[in-house]
Structures are given as C-alpha cells and as structure tokens.
Coordinates of C-alpha atoms in Angstrom, one line a residue:
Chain A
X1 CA -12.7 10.4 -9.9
X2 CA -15.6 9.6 -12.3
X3 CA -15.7 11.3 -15.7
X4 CA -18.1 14.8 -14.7
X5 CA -15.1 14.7 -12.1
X6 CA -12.8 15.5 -14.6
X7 CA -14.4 17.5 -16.9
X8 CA -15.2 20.3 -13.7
X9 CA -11.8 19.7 -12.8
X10 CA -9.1 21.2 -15.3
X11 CA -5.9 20.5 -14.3
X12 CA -3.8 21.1 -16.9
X13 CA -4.2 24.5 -19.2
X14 CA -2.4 25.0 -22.3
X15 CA 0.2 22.3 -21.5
X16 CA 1.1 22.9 -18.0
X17 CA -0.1 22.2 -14.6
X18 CA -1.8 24.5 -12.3
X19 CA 1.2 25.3 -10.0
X20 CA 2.9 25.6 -13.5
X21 CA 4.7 23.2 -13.4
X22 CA 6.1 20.7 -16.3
X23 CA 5.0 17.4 -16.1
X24 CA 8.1 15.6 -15.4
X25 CA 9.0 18.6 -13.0
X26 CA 9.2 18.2 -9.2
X27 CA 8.0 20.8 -6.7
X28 CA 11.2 22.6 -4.8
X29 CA 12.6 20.9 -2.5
X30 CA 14.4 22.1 0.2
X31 CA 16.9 19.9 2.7
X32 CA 17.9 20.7 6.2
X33 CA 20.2 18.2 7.7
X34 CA 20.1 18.1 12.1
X35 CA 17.7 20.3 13.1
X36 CA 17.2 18.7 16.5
X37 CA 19.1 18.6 19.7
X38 CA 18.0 15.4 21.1
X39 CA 17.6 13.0 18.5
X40 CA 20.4 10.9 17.7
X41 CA 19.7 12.6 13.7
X42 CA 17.3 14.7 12.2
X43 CA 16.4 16.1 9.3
X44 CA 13.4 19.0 8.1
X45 CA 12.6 18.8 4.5
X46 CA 10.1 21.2 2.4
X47 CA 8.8 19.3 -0.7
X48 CA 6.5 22.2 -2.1
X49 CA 4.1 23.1 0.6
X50 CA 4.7 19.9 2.7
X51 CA 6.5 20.8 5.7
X52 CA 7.7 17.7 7.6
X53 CA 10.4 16.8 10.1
X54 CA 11.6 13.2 11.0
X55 CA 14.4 12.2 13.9
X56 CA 16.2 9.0 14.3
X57 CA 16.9 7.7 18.1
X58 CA 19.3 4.5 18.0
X59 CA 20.4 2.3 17.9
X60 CA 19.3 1.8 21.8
X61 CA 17.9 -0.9 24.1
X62 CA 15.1 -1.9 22.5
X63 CA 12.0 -2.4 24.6
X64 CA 9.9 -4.2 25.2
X65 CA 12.3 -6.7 25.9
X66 CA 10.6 -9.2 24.3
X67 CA 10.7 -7.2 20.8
X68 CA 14.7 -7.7 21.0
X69 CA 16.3 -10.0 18.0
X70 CA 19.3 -11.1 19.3
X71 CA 21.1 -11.3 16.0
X72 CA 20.0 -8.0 14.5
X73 CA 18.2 -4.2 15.0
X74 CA 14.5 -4.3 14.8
X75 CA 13.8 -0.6 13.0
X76 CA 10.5 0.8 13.8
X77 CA 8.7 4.0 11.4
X78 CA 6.1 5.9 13.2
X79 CA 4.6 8.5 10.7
X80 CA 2.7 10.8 12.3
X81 CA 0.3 14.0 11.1
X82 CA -0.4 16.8 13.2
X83 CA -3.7 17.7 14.3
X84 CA -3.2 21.1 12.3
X85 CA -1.4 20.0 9.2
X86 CA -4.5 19.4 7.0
X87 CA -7.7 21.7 6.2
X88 CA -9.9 19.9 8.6
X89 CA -8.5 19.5 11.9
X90 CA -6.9 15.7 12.0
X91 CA -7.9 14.2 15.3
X92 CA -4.6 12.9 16.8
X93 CA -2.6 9.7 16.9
X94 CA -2.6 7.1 14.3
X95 CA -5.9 6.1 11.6
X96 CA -5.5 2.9 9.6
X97 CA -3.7 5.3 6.5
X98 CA -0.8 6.2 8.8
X99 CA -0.6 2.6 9.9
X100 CA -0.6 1.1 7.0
X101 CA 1.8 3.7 5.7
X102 CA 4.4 3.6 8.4
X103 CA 4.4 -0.3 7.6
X104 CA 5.3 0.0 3.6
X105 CA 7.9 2.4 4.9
X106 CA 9.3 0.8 7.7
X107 CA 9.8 -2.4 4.9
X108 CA 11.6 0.1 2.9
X109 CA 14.0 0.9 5.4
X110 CA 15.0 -2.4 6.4
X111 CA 16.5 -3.1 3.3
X112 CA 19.1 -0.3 3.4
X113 CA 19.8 -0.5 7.5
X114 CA 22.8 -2.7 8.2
X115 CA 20.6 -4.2 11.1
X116 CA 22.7 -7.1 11.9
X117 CA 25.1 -4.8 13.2
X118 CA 23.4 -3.5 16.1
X119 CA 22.0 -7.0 17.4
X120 CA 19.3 -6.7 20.2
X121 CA 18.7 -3.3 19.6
X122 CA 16.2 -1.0 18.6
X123 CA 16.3 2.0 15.7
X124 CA 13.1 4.3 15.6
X125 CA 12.4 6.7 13.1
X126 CA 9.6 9.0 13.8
X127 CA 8.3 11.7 11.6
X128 CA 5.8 14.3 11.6
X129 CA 4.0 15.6 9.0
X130 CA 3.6 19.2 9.6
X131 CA 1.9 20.5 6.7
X132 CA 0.4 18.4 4.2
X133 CA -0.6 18.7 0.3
X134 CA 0.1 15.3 -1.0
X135 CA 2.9 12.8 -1.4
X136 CA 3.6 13.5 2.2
X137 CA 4.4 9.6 2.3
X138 CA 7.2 10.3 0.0
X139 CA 8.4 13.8 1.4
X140 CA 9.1 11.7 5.2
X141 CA 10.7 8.9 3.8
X142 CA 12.8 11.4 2.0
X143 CA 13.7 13.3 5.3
X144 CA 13.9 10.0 7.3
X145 CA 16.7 8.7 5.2
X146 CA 18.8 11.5 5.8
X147 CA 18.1 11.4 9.6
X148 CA 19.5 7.8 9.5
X149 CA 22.6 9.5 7.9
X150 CA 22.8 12.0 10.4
X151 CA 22.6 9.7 13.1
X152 CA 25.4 7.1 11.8
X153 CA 23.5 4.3 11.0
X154 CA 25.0 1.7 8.8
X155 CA 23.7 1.4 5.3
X156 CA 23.7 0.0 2.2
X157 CA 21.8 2.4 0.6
X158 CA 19.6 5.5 1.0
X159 CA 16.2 5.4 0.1
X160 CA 14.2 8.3 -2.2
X161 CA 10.6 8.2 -2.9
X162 CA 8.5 10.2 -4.7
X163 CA 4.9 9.1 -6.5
X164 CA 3.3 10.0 -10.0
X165 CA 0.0 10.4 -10.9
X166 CA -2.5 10.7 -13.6
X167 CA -4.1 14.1 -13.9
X168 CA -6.4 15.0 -17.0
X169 CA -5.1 11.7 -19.1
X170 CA -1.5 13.3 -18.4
X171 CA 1.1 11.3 -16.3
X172 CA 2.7 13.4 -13.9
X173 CA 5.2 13.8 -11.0
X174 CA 4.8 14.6 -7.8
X175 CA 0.9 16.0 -7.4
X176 CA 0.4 18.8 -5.4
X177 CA -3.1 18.9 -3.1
X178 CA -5.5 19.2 -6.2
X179 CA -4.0 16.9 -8.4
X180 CA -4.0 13.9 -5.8
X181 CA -8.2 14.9 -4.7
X182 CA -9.1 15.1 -8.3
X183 CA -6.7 13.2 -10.3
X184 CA -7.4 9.7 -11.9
X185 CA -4.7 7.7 -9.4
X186 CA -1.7 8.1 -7.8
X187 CA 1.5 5.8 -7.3
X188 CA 4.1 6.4 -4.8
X189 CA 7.3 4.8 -5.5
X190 CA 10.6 4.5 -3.1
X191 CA 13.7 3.6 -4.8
X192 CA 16.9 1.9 -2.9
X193 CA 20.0 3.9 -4.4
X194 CA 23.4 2.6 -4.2
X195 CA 26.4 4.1 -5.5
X196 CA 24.8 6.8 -7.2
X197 CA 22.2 4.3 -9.0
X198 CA 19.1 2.7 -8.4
X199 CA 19.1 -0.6 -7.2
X200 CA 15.5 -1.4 -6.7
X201 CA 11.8 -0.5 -5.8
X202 CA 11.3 -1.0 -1.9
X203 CA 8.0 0.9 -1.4
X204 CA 5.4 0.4 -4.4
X205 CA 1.8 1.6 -4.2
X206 CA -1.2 2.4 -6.2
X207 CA -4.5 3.1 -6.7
X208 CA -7.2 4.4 -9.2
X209 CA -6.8 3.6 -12.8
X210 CA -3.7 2.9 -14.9
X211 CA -2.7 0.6 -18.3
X212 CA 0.3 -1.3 -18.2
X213 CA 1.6 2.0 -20.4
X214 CA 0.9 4.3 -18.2
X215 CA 2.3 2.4 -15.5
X216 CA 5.8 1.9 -17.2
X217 CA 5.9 5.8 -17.8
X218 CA 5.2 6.9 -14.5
X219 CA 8.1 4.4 -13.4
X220 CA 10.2 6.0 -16.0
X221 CA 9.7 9.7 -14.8
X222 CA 9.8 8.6 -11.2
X223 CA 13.3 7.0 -11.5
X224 CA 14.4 10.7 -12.8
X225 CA 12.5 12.5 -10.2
X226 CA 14.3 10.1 -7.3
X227 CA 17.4 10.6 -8.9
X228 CA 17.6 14.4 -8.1
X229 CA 15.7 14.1 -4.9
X230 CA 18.7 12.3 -4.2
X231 CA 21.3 14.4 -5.3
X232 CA 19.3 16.8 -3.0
X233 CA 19.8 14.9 0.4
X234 CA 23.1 14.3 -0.7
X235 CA 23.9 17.6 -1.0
X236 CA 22.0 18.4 2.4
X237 CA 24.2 15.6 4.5
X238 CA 27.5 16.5 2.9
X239 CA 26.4 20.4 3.5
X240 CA 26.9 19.6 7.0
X241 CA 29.2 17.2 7.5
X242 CA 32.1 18.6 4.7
X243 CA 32.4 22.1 7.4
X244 CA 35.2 20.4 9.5
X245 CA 37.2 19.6 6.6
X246 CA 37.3 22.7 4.8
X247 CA 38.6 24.5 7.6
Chain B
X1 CA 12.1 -22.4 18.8
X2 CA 11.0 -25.8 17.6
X3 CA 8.5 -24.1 15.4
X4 CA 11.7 -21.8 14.1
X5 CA 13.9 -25.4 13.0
X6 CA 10.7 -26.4 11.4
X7 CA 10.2 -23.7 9.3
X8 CA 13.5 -23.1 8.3
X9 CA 13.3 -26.8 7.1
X10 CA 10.4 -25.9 5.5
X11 CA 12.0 -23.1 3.7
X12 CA 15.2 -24.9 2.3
X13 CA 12.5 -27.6 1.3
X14 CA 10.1 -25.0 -0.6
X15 CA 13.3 -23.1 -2.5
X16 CA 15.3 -26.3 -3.1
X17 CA 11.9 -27.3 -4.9
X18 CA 11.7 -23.8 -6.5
X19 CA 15.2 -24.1 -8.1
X20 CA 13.5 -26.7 -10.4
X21 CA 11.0 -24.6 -10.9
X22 CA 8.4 -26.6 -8.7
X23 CA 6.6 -25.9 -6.1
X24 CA 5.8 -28.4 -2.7
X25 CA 2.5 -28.9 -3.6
X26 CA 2.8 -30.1 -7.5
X27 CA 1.8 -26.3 -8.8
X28 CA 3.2 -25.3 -11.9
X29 CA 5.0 -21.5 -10.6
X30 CA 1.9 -19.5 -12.7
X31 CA -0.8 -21.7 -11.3
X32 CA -3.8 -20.8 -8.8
X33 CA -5.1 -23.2 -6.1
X34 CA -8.8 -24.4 -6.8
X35 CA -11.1 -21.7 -6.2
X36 CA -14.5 -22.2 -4.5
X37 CA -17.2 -19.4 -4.1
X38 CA -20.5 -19.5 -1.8
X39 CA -23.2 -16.7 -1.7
X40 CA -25.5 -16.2 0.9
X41 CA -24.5 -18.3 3.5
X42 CA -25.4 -15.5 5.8
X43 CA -29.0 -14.7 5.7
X44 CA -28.8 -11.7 8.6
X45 CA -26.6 -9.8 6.3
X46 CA -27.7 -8.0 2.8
X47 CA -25.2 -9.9 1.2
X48 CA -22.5 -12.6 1.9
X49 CA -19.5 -15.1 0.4
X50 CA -17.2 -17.8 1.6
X51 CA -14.4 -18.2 -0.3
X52 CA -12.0 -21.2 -0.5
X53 CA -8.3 -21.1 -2.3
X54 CA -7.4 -24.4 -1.4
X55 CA -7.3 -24.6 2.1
X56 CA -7.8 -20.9 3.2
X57 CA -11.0 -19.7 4.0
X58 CA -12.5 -16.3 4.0
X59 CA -16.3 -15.5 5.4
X60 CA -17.4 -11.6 3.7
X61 CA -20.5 -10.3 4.8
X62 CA -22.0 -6.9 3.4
X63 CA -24.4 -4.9 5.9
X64 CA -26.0 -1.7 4.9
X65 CA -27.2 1.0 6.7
X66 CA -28.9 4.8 5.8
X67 CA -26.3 7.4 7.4
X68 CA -24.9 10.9 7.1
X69 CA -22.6 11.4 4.2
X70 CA -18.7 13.1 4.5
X71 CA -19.7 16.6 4.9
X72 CA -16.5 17.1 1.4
X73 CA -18.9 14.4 -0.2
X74 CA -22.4 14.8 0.3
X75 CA -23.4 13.4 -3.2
X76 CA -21.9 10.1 -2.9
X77 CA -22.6 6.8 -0.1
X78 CA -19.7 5.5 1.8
X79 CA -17.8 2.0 1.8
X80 CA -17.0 1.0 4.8
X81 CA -13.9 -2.1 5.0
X82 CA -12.6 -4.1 7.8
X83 CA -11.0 -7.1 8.5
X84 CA -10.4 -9.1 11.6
X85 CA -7.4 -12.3 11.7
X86 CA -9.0 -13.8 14.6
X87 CA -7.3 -16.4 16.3
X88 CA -8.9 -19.3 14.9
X89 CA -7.7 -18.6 11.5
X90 CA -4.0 -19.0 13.2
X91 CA -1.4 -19.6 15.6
X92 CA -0.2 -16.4 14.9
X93 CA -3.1 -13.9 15.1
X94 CA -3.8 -12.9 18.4
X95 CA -6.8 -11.3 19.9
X96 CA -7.1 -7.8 20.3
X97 CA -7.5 -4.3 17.9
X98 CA -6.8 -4.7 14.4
X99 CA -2.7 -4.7 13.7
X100 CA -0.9 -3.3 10.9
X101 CA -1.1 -6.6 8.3
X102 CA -5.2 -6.6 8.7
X103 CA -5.3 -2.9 8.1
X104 CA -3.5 -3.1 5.6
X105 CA -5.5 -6.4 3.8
X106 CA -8.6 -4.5 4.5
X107 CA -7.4 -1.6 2.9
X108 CA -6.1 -3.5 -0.1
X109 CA -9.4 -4.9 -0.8
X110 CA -11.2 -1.6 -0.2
X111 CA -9.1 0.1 -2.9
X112 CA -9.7 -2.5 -5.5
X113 CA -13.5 -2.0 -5.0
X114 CA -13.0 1.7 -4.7
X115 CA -10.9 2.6 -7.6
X116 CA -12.3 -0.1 -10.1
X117 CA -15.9 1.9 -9.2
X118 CA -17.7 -1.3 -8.9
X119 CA -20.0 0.0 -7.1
X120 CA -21.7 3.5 -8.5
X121 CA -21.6 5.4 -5.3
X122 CA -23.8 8.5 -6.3
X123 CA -26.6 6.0 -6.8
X124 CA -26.4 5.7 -3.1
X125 CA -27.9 8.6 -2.3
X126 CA -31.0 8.2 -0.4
X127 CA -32.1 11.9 0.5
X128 CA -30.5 14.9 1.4
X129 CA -28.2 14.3 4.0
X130 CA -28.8 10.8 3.9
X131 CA -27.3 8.0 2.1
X132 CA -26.8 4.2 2.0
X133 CA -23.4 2.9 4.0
X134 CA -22.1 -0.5 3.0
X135 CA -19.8 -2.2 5.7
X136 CA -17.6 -4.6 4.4
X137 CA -16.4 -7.1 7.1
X138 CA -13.6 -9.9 5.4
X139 CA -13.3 -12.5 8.1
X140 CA -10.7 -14.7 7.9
X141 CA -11.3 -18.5 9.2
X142 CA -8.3 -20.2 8.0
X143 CA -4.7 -18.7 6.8
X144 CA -3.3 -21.2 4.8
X145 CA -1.6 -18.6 2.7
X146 CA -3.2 -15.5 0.1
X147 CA -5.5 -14.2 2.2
X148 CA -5.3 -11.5 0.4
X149 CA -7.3 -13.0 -2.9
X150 CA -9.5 -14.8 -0.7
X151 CA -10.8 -11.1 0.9
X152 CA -11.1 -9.3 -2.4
X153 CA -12.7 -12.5 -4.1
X154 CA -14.9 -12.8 -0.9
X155 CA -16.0 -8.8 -1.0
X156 CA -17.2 -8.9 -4.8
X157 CA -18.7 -11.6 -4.7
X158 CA -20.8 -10.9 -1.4
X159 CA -21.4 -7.2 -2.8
X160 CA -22.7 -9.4 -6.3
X161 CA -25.6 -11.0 -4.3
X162 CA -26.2 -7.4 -1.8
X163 CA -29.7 -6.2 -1.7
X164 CA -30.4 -2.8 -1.0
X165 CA -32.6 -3.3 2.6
X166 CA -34.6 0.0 1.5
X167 CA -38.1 -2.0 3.4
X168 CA -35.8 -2.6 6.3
X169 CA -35.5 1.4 6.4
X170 CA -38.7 2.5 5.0
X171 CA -37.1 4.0 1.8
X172 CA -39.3 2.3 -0.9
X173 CA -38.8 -1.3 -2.1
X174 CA -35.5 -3.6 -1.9
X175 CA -33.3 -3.6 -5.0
X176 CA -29.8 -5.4 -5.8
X177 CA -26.9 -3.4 -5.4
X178 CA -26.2 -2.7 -8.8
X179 CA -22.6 -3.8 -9.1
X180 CA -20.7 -2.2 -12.6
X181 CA -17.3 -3.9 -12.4
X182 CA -15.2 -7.2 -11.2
X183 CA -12.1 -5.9 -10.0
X184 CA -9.8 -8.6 -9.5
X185 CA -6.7 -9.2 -7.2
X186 CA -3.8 -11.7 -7.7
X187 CA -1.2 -11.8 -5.1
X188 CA 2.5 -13.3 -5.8
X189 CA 5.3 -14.4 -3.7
X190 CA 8.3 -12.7 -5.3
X191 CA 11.5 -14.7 -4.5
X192 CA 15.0 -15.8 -5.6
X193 CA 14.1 -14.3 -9.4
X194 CA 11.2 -16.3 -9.7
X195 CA 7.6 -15.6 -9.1
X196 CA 4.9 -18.0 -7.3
X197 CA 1.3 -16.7 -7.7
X198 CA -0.9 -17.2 -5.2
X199 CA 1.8 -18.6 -2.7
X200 CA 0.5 -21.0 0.2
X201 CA 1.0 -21.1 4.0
X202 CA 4.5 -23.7 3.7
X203 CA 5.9 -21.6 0.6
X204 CA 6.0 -18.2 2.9
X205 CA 8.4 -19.5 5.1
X206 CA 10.6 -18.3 2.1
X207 CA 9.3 -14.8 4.0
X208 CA 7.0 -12.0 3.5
X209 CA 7.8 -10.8 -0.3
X210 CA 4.5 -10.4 -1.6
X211 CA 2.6 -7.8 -4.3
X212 CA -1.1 -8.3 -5.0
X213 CA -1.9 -6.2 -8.5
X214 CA -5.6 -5.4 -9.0
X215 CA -7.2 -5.0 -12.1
X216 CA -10.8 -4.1 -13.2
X217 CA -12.6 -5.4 -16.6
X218 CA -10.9 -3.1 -19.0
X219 CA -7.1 -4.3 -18.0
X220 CA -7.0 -1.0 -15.9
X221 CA -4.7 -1.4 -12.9
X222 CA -6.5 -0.3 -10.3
X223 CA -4.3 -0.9 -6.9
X224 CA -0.6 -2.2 -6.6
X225 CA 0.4 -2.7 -3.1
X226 CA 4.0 -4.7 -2.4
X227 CA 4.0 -5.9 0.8
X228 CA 7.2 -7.1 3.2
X229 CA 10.8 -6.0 3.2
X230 CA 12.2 -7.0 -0.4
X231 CA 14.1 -5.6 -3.7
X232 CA 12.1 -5.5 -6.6
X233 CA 13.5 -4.9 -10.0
X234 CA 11.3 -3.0 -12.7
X235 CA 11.9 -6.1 -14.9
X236 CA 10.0 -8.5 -12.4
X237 CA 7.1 -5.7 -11.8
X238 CA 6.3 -5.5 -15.8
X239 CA 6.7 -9.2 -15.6
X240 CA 4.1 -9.2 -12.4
X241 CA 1.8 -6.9 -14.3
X242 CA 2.1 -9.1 -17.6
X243 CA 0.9 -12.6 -15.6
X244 CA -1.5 -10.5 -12.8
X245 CA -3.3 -9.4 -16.0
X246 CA -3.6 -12.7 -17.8
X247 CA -4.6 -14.7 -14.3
X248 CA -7.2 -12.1 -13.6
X249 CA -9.3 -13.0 -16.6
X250 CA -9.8 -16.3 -15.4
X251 CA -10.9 -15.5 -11.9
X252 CA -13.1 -12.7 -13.7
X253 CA -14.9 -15.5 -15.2
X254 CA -15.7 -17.6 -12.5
X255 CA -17.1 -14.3 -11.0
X256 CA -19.1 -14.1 -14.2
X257 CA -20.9 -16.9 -13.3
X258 CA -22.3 -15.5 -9.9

C-alpha cells in the first residue's frame, strides 16, 4: 500500500478502471432466489466473479439448550470460504477474518429480523463463499438477505451491502481482486432499507487511509450502489414468488 | 438473574442521567477517563506498556523473532496481533480459545497499526528469506469498559520503547524499532442520539453500540470498525468522525511524550 506500491500499480488508465468499469459502476450482479432443496431458503448470487450461495434454516429449536432466549430468536451467521475459492488453497473452517466477519454481519441482521417473534428459537444463516475476488463480505450478506426472504422470516427490513475503496487517489465502488490487494483502503458498508429507502448503516468497516472527504463520498456512492443492489434482490424474490399469481 | 435486575437498574440509571446530558460518573458526554501509560514493565519482552483509562487495565508486550516471510510478500516483516480476555479481567470472559469479541479487538488494533504504517515493514527485512516478526500480545487485566483504546494505546506505546533483539539473533547490534506514525483509536458508545466517548463498564449496560474510528498523524482515517447490533445514521457517523478526530490529537500528545 505504500507509495512505489502505487506507482507499479496502475489502476485506473485514461479515466476508467481496469475491468472498465466507471467509478461509481457496480460489477453485474446476478440473483437466483431458492436454489436449495433442504434449506428452509436459499439464495445463489454472482457479484462479478464472486460466486457465493447462502441458505437459511429456522426458525427451529435452538441448541444448545442453554443458547435459547425465551423471549426472542437468537440469529446466528456462519460465513464460510471454500478450500478452492481463492488462488492459494484456503485451509478449511473458520480464521479470525471469517470470525470477525460473520460477527459484523450477524449484528446487521439482527436489526431487520423480527426475532421476538420466534421466542426460544434459533435462525442460522450460513453461506459459502464459492469463488472469491473481493467484497465477498458484501456479496453473502447480499444473498443472505434474500434467503431470509425465501424462507419467511419476519422483517423490518432487508439489508444490502456493498464497500468502496480508494484506488489510484480515485474513490470507487465495489473493487474487484486487484483493486482491494493494491488499492489505498477499502470500506464495506451494509445499509438497512425499509420501504424502498435507507434507514441506516448496520455493518460499517474500514481500513487503510481515508480524509473525512473521501470518506463522505464513498458513503455517497455506496448509498447509490445499495440502492440497485436492492432493486436487484427485489426483483430476484418477487421473480419467484409473483409465478402463482400470474397464472 | 439477580445480576440481570441490576443491570437493568443500572441502565435506566445511566440513560435517565444521559437525558441531561450527564453521565454517572460526572463526565461531560465528549470527555475521556484519565489516561495513564507505563513502558517497560516487562523486561523479558523487546518492548512493553500498561495502560490505565480509569479503571481498565491493559498489559501489551511486543516480542520479536527472525522468521520466514509470506511467500506473496517476501520484501516485507510480519505483525503478528492477539489478544486474550482472560478471566481475571471479568466475570464474563471465560477460559478457553479466543471468541469472536477478542478477535475482533485484536484485529481492530492490528489494522490501526497496519494501515497508519507505523511501523516501516520493508525495513524488516533481515536476509533473504528471513525477516523480523513482531508479536503483539494485548492482555487485558481489567474490563471496566473501552478496552478497545486501552489495546491500541497499549500496542503503540509498547512498539515506541521495542528494541530490535538483532544480538539476541546474531544479526548485528540492537536498534529501536523505528516507529513512523501514532495512530490513534477513540471508541464511542452510540445511544438514544447522543454520543459517549470512551463509555465505561456501568454505561454499557445501555448495550453493545459501539464504533472505535482510528486515525493516524495526518487526520487520515485509517480503520472504522462499528461494533454491536445498532442503526447508525450518516449524520451521527460525520459527527463521530468530527469529535474521533479532535480527541485523537490529545491522546497523540500524550504519546508524544513517550
């Protein structure tokens, strides 16, 4: 991240980014709503070359026993990378990052889940990271909120992350692989949206170097980027669900 | 249970307060506990702090060892952070692998270090193939609230009185670890529209709703992480930027001084 970094490292030419891109343009992203039989919902999302797909099972009998609230759900988030989704081989089960990433987006979640309607029980959300190149964080929580959808749960809201970072002095949305290695910092962002708005941050990270500037125009161009991931996973649920009353 | 009645006494007490703007222990809302630092308390380790904000306490010790470098970095020396809540710090921290909150603290303060490039890792580079490692290990002794600050506080200032132990290893003479920036970290409790910085044990029984903003010497943000289940506006996050900033500097000047 230092300055010879940078100079080796050109990540924008002539204006545009290397995947050719605009800066305030998000990779494709593509929406498929119940993809598995088991899971109580589901959902496989594409967000450029990310590939990941989360399920839902719950609410259930929580267990341990001892884990139960009696007066509400207790949600648990269990993002997961496959062994084969990244260059070098990821040994399996969970490092400290997908700890400490399922937390932030576990606390997201438990904003938007009407939890104290399904007391004692338990919620899980699990997702798998595929294939990853960058803001794979975003990309599950994305596909998780949807598979809450698909599986009924209550909610106030949906949530839709996505992150911004700094590349070549340049704030931009969503990096791809090469932007997040050699770019100056990255800040993922999840948004609660309610009646077609946005409510509030629920997930809000950062690291490398920002000004206060920068910082309020990454917001900016992350608010627009959620706001059509959005329309997205709303047009992947209703996709589904509106095929019963058409005919 | 009757821990639960207390603290939700505790909790009406701390936000009936709060809705006067005043918090249970006399601090005006923008106002940081005293702030005590010791260096090298710990003469087995290369470098070392204690750090007190008010009554939490924070032991960092830095040890240093030649290793092999990341095979996708061979040109640059490795940091190393962990931290341990062992049970003496609380009633609640239990024995047993690190969970999810003290991954995530050491992580916290790792990334404030990292990103603000306090520490000039391609300086580290002892041979091919061989460079220095620096382990960061943030104990906490007691959680009376913000252990956060304490950590990051704790980590600079322990890295600020390192020496290199190249004798140690037979690579030439022992140096201090030269040390290029002060990143600082505040931590705020974030509730009811108002915002406490660097909240205490009895004022987070109004719950987990926390952000700790890091910034290095230039007013560059270097690490934002919220932390617990909680709305934030972007009017309170410019706002938490704004005051995270200004507190910094002072802290940054007690560092100064080290």
């Amino acid at each position: 991240m230092s300055d010879e970094m940078n100079d080796e490292m050109q990540l924008i030419v002539d204006g545009k980014r290397l995947d050719g891109r605009k800066f305030d343009e998000l990779r494709e992203v593509k929406i498929e709503t119940g993809v598995l039989k088991r899971a109580d919902g589901s959902c496989y999302l594409e967000m450029g070359n990310n590939k990941m797909i989360a399920a839902v099972y719950g609410p259930r009998e929580a267990f341990p026993r001892h884990m139960q609230d009696p007066s509400r759900a207790i949600i648990r988030y269990r993002y997961s990378m496959a062994p084969f989704s990244v260059d070098e081989r990821k040994r399996p089960g969970p490092d400290r990052r997908s700890v400490e990433i399922s937390k932030v987006s576990r606390e997201a979640f438990e904003l938007v889940v009407m939890k104290e309607l399904y007391p004692r029980s338990g919620i899980d959300i699990f997702v798998e990271v595929l294939q990853a190149d960058a803001g794979t964080r975003a990309a599950c929580i994305n596909a998780a909120s949807v598979a809450l959808v698909d599986a009924g749960i209550a909610m106030k809201g949906i949530v839709t992350s996505v992150a911004i970072a700094k590349v070549n002095g340049e704030i931009v949305l969503d990096p791809f692989k090469e932007e997040d290695n050699y770019g100056e910092a990255d800040m993922p962002f999840a948004f609660v949206i309610r009646d077609g708005e946005i409510k509030s941050i629920g997930l809000l990270q950062m690291d490398g170097k920002l000004s206060y500037d920068e910082i309020r125009k990454g917001l900016e161009m992350a608010k627009k980027g959620a706001m059509e991931i959005y329309r997205l996973q709303r047009e992947a649920i209703i996709r589904k669900y509106s095929l019963e009353e058409v005919e | 249970m009757g821990e639960d009645i207390l603290s939700d006494i505790k909790r009406d007490y701390v936000l009936s307060k709060l809705g006067e703007d005043e918090r249970v222990d006399g601090r005006k809302l923008d106002e940081y506990r005293n702030i005590e630092i010791e260096t090298g308390i710990i003469s087995k380790a290369e470098g070392s702090a204690l750090v007190r904000i008010g009554n939490t306490q924070v032991v960092v010790g830095v040890k240093m060892q030649p290793g092999e470098p990341y095979p996708d970095t061979p040109d640059t020396g490795i940091i190393i952070t962990n931290a341990e809540l062992v049970p003496l710090a609380s009633p609640t921290f239990e024995p047993g692998p690190p969970d999810e909150n003290s991954i995530e603290l050491a992580r916290v303060v790792d990334r404030g270090i990292r990103e603000s490039e306090a520490i000039d890792l391609k300086k580290l580079v002892i041979d091919e193939g061989k460079v220095w490692i620096i382990f960061i290990d943030i104990h906490a002794l007691d959680d009376d609230g913000n252990l956060m600050d304490a950590s990051s506080l704790g980590a600079i200032s322990a890295l600020l009185t390192t020496t290199v132990p190249a004798e140690k290893f037979d690579t030439g003479d022992n140096y201090p670890l030269p040390v290029r920036d002060l990143p600082v970290s505040i931590t705020s409790l974030v509730a009811d529209g108002k915002i406490l910085i660097d909240p205490s044990r009895d004022e987070m029984s109004i719950g987990h709703r926390l952000i700790t903003i890091t910034s290095d010497q230039k007013d560059n943000i270097v690490s934002i992480q919220k932390s617990g289940s909680y709305h934030l506006t972007e009017e309170k996050f410019y706002e938490l930027i704004e005051i995270s900033l200004t507190k910094s500097k002072e802290i940054r000047d007690m560092l100064g001084k080290i």
